[in-house]
PDB file of C-alpha atoms in Angstrom:
ATOM      1  CA  UNK A 429     -17.936 -33.549   3.746  1.00  0.00           C
ATOM      2  CA  UNK A 430     -19.310 -31.698   6.665  1.00  0.00           C
ATOM      3  CA  UNK A 431     -21.543 -28.837   6.022  1.00  0.00           C
ATOM      4  CA  UNK A 432     -20.008 -25.345   6.941  1.00  0.00           C
ATOM      5  CA  UNK A 433     -22.665 -24.990   9.832  1.00  0.00           C
ATOM      6  CA  UNK A 434     -21.322 -28.312  11.435  1.00  0.00           C
ATOM      7  CA  UNK A 435     -17.821 -26.976  10.908  1.00  0.00           C
ATOM      8  CA  UNK A 436     -18.565 -23.686  12.442  1.00  0.00           C
ATOM      9  CA  UNK A 437     -20.287 -25.267  15.389  1.00  0.00           C
ATOM     10  CA  UNK A 438     -17.379 -27.437  15.992  1.00  0.00           C
ATOM     11  CA  UNK A 439     -14.903 -24.599  15.909  1.00  0.00           C
ATOM     12  CA  UNK A 440     -16.993 -22.714  18.455  1.00  0.00           C
ATOM     13  CA  UNK A 441     -17.610 -25.577  20.932  1.00  0.00           C
ATOM     14  CA  UNK A 442     -13.842 -26.557  20.831  1.00  0.00           C
ATOM     15  CA  UNK A 443     -12.585 -23.017  21.367  1.00  0.00           C
ATOM     16  CA  UNK A 444     -10.424 -23.807  18.355  1.00  0.00           C
ATOM     17  CA  UNK A 445      -7.157 -21.541  17.922  1.00  0.00           C
ATOM     18  CA  UNK A 446      -6.249 -20.827  14.399  1.00  0.00           C
ATOM     19  CA  UNK A 447      -2.599 -21.518  14.664  1.00  0.00           C
ATOM     20  CA  UNK A 448      -0.254 -19.545  12.557  1.00  0.00           C
ATOM     21  CA  UNK A 449       1.326 -22.669  11.113  1.00  0.00           C
ATOM     22  CA  UNK A 450      -2.115 -24.063   9.909  1.00  0.00           C
ATOM     23  CA  UNK A 451      -1.631 -25.683   6.388  1.00  0.00           C
ATOM     24  CA  UNK A 452      -4.782 -23.906   5.396  1.00  0.00           C
ATOM     25  CA  UNK A 453      -3.616 -20.416   5.730  1.00  0.00           C
ATOM     26  CA  UNK A 454      -1.312 -20.130   2.844  1.00  0.00           C
ATOM     27  CA  UNK A 455      -3.615 -22.184   0.597  1.00  0.00           C
ATOM     28  CA  UNK A 456      -6.715 -19.904   1.559  1.00  0.00           C
ATOM     29  CA  UNK A 457      -4.492 -16.819   0.784  1.00  0.00           C
ATOM     30  CA  UNK A 458      -3.338 -18.049  -2.607  1.00  0.00           C
ATOM     31  CA  UNK A 459      -6.686 -19.132  -3.990  1.00  0.00           C
ATOM     32  CA  UNK A 460      -9.242 -17.208  -2.301  1.00  0.00           C
ATOM     33  CA  UNK A 461      -7.891 -13.597  -3.349  1.00  0.00           C
ATOM     34  CA  UNK A 462     -10.073 -11.899  -5.994  1.00  0.00           C
ATOM     35  CA  UNK A 463      -8.048 -12.377  -9.068  1.00  0.00           C
ATOM     36  CA  UNK A 464      -7.571 -16.067  -8.403  1.00  0.00           C
ATOM     37  CA  UNK A 465     -11.446 -16.429  -7.981  1.00  0.00           C
ATOM     38  CA  UNK A 466     -12.052 -14.478 -11.145  1.00  0.00           C
ATOM     39  CA  UNK A 467      -9.468 -16.266 -13.255  1.00  0.00           C
ATOM     40  CA  UNK A 468     -11.182 -19.581 -12.130  1.00  0.00           C
ATOM     41  CA  UNK A 469     -14.520 -18.253 -13.282  1.00  0.00           C
ATOM     42  CA  UNK A 470     -13.090 -17.299 -16.589  1.00  0.00           C
ATOM     43  CA  UNK A 471     -11.744 -20.758 -16.996  1.00  0.00           C
ATOM     44  CA  UNK A 472     -15.143 -22.369 -17.339  1.00  0.00           C
ATOM     45  CA  UNK A 473     -13.644 -23.387 -20.659  1.00  0.00           C
ATOM     46  CA  UNK A 474      -9.705 -23.312 -21.633  1.00  0.00           C
ATOM     47  CA  UNK A 475      -8.661 -19.996 -22.600  1.00  0.00           C
ATOM     48  CA  UNK A 476      -5.406 -18.126 -23.786  1.00  0.00           C
ATOM     49  CA  UNK A 477      -3.625 -15.410 -21.610  1.00  0.00           C
ATOM     50  CA  UNK A 478      -4.844 -12.507 -23.774  1.00  0.00           C
ATOM     51  CA  UNK A 479      -8.422 -14.006 -23.777  1.00  0.00           C
ATOM     52  CA  UNK A 480      -8.370 -14.384 -19.823  1.00  0.00           C
ATOM     53  CA  UNK A 481      -6.745 -10.724 -19.754  1.00  0.00           C
ATOM     54  CA  UNK A 482      -9.673  -9.240 -21.791  1.00  0.00           C
ATOM     55  CA  UNK A 483     -12.316 -10.669 -19.581  1.00  0.00           C
ATOM     56  CA  UNK A 484     -10.855  -9.455 -16.537  1.00  0.00           C
ATOM     57  CA  UNK A 485     -11.081  -5.707 -16.687  1.00  0.00           C
ATOM     58  CA  UNK A 486      -8.381  -3.933 -14.430  1.00  0.00           C
ATOM     59  CA  UNK A 487      -6.005  -6.877 -14.185  1.00  0.00           C
ATOM     60  CA  UNK A 488      -2.397  -5.943 -15.178  1.00  0.00           C
ATOM     61  CA  UNK A 489      -0.148  -8.414 -17.014  1.00  0.00           C
ATOM     62  CA  UNK A 490       2.107  -8.876 -14.181  1.00  0.00           C
ATOM     63  CA  UNK A 491      -0.645  -9.690 -11.574  1.00  0.00           C
ATOM     64  CA  UNK A 492      -2.545 -12.087 -14.153  1.00  0.00           C
ATOM     65  CA  UNK A 493       0.703 -13.875 -14.640  1.00  0.00           C
ATOM     66  CA  UNK A 494       1.591 -14.229 -10.944  1.00  0.00           C
ATOM     67  CA  UNK A 495      -2.026 -15.474 -10.428  1.00  0.00           C
ATOM     68  CA  UNK A 496      -1.827 -18.081 -13.059  1.00  0.00           C
ATOM     69  CA  UNK A 497       1.623 -19.403 -11.857  1.00  0.00           C
ATOM     70  CA  UNK A 498       0.122 -19.445  -8.346  1.00  0.00           C
ATOM     71  CA  UNK A 499      -2.857 -21.382  -9.459  1.00  0.00           C
ATOM     72  CA  UNK A 500      -0.652 -23.793 -11.533  1.00  0.00           C
ATOM     73  CA  UNK A 501       1.491 -24.310  -8.473  1.00  0.00           C
ATOM     74  CA  UNK A 502      -1.534 -25.198  -6.410  1.00  0.00           C
ATOM     75  CA  UNK A 503      -2.678 -27.635  -8.936  1.00  0.00           C
ATOM     76  CA  UNK A 504      -5.821 -25.507  -9.925  1.00  0.00           C
ATOM     77  CA  UNK A 505      -5.017 -24.990 -13.423  1.00  0.00           C
ATOM     78  CA  UNK A 506      -2.771 -26.390 -15.817  1.00  0.00           C
ATOM     79  CA  UNK A 507      -0.714 -24.651 -18.669  1.00  0.00           C
ATOM     80  CA  UNK A 508      -0.631 -26.438 -22.127  1.00  0.00           C
ATOM     81  CA  UNK A 509       1.834 -25.070 -24.843  1.00  0.00           C
ATOM     82  CA  UNK A 510       0.026 -25.219 -28.254  1.00  0.00           C
ATOM     83  CA  UNK A 511       2.032 -26.265 -31.289  1.00  0.00           C
ATOM     84  CA  UNK A 512       1.209 -23.089 -33.158  1.00  0.00           C
ATOM     85  CA  UNK A 513       3.318 -20.402 -34.681  1.00  0.00           C
ATOM     86  CA  UNK A 514       4.139 -18.365 -32.731  1.00  0.00           C
ATOM     87  CA  UNK A 515       3.905 -20.551 -29.855  1.00  0.00           C
ATOM     88  CA  UNK A 516       0.658 -20.359 -27.884  1.00  0.00           C
ATOM     89  CA  UNK A 517      -0.254 -21.143 -24.157  1.00  0.00           C
ATOM     90  CA  UNK A 518      -3.725 -22.087 -23.121  1.00  0.00           C
ATOM     91  CA  UNK A 519      -4.932 -22.608 -19.404  1.00  0.00           C
ATOM     92  CA  UNK A 520      -7.539 -24.738 -18.265  1.00  0.00           C
ATOM     93  CA  UNK A 521      -8.954 -26.116 -14.837  1.00  0.00           C
ATOM     94  CA  UNK A 522      -7.690 -29.272 -13.482  1.00  0.00           C
ATOM     95  CA  UNK A 523     -10.011 -31.668 -11.632  1.00  0.00           C
ATOM     96  CA  UNK A 524      -9.061 -30.090  -8.354  1.00  0.00           C
ATOM     97  CA  UNK A 525      -9.869 -26.560  -9.857  1.00  0.00           C
ATOM     98  CA  UNK A 526     -13.028 -27.928 -11.170  1.00  0.00           C
ATOM     99  CA  UNK A 527     -13.995 -29.008  -7.652  1.00  0.00           C
ATOM    100  CA  UNK A 528     -13.782 -25.520  -6.416  1.00  0.00           C
ATOM    101  CA  UNK A 529     -16.327 -24.134  -8.864  1.00  0.00           C
ATOM    102  CA  UNK A 530     -19.287 -24.829  -6.766  1.00  0.00           C
ATOM    103  CA  UNK A 531     -18.041 -23.382  -3.554  1.00  0.00           C
ATOM    104  CA  UNK A 532     -16.842 -20.238  -5.527  1.00  0.00           C
ATOM    105  CA  UNK A 533     -20.123 -20.091  -7.036  1.00  0.00           C
ATOM    106  CA  UNK A 534     -21.792 -19.940  -3.868  1.00  0.00           C
ATOM    107  CA  UNK A 535     -19.332 -17.304  -2.617  1.00  0.00           C
ATOM    108  CA  UNK A 536     -20.017 -15.327  -5.880  1.00  0.00           C
ATOM    109  CA  UNK A 537     -23.949 -15.531  -5.705  1.00  0.00           C
ATOM    110  CA  UNK A 538     -23.748 -14.630  -1.839  1.00  0.00           C
ATOM    111  CA  UNK A 539     -21.733 -11.395  -2.834  1.00  0.00           C
ATOM    112  CA  UNK A 540     -24.063 -10.468  -5.544  1.00  0.00           C
ATOM    113  CA  UNK A 541     -27.107 -10.930  -3.324  1.00  0.00           C
ATOM    114  CA  UNK A 542     -25.731  -8.938  -0.591  1.00  0.00           C
ATOM    115  CA  UNK A 543     -23.796  -6.266  -2.311  1.00  0.00           C
ATOM    116  CA  UNK A 544     -26.494  -3.807  -2.027  1.00  0.00           C
ATOM    117  CA  UNK A 545     -26.652  -4.160   1.841  1.00  0.00           C
ATOM    118  CA  UNK A 546     -23.093  -4.275   2.172  1.00  0.00           C
ATOM    119  CA  UNK A 547     -22.524  -0.864   0.144  1.00  0.00           C
ATOM    120  CA  UNK A 548     -25.190   0.805   2.238  1.00  0.00           C
ATOM    121  CA  UNK A 549     -23.598  -0.386   5.412  1.00  0.00           C
ATOM    122  CA  UNK A 550     -20.270   0.902   3.993  1.00  0.00           C
ATOM    123  CA  UNK A 551     -21.683   4.316   3.278  1.00  0.00           C
ATOM    124  CA  UNK A 552     -23.262   4.574   6.950  1.00  0.00           C
ATOM    125  CA  UNK A 553     -19.958   3.589   8.400  1.00  0.00           C
ATOM    126  CA  UNK A 554     -18.189   6.103   6.239  1.00  0.00           C
ATOM    127  CA  UNK A 555     -20.497   8.927   7.168  1.00  0.00           C
ATOM    128  CA  UNK A 556     -20.107   7.941  10.894  1.00  0.00           C
ATOM    129  CA  UNK A 557     -16.354   8.115  10.773  1.00  0.00           C
ATOM    130  CA  UNK A 558     -16.466  11.587   9.170  1.00  0.00           C
ATOM    131  CA  UNK A 559     -18.205  12.985  12.184  1.00  0.00           C
TER     132      UNK A 559
END
């Protein structure tokens, strides 16, 4: 796989147009939102719905359900019905989902490392906008 610098250089040199019908758009939209990324991080090990919900402060049941369904549809996670009473459901990463852990980890690390600078720039921008 090409590194990101090679990809960016190729895009710039070819004056690539990001077409509206590009297959990557809906996939990126569906897997790269904040809740999907957080769910995939929480699923470092298989978990039940309520365990996931407890670990994701602020997520609603509706949004978590939609996120899990979308990730399952995209092949990133699998849903397993447990033979318990009452019936339980457990979610886990598929091999495809596992393959995203490393790039998501890099993105998360970058976010944490750069959060103070980004927050400072947001404050500066907001102050300028108020004038």
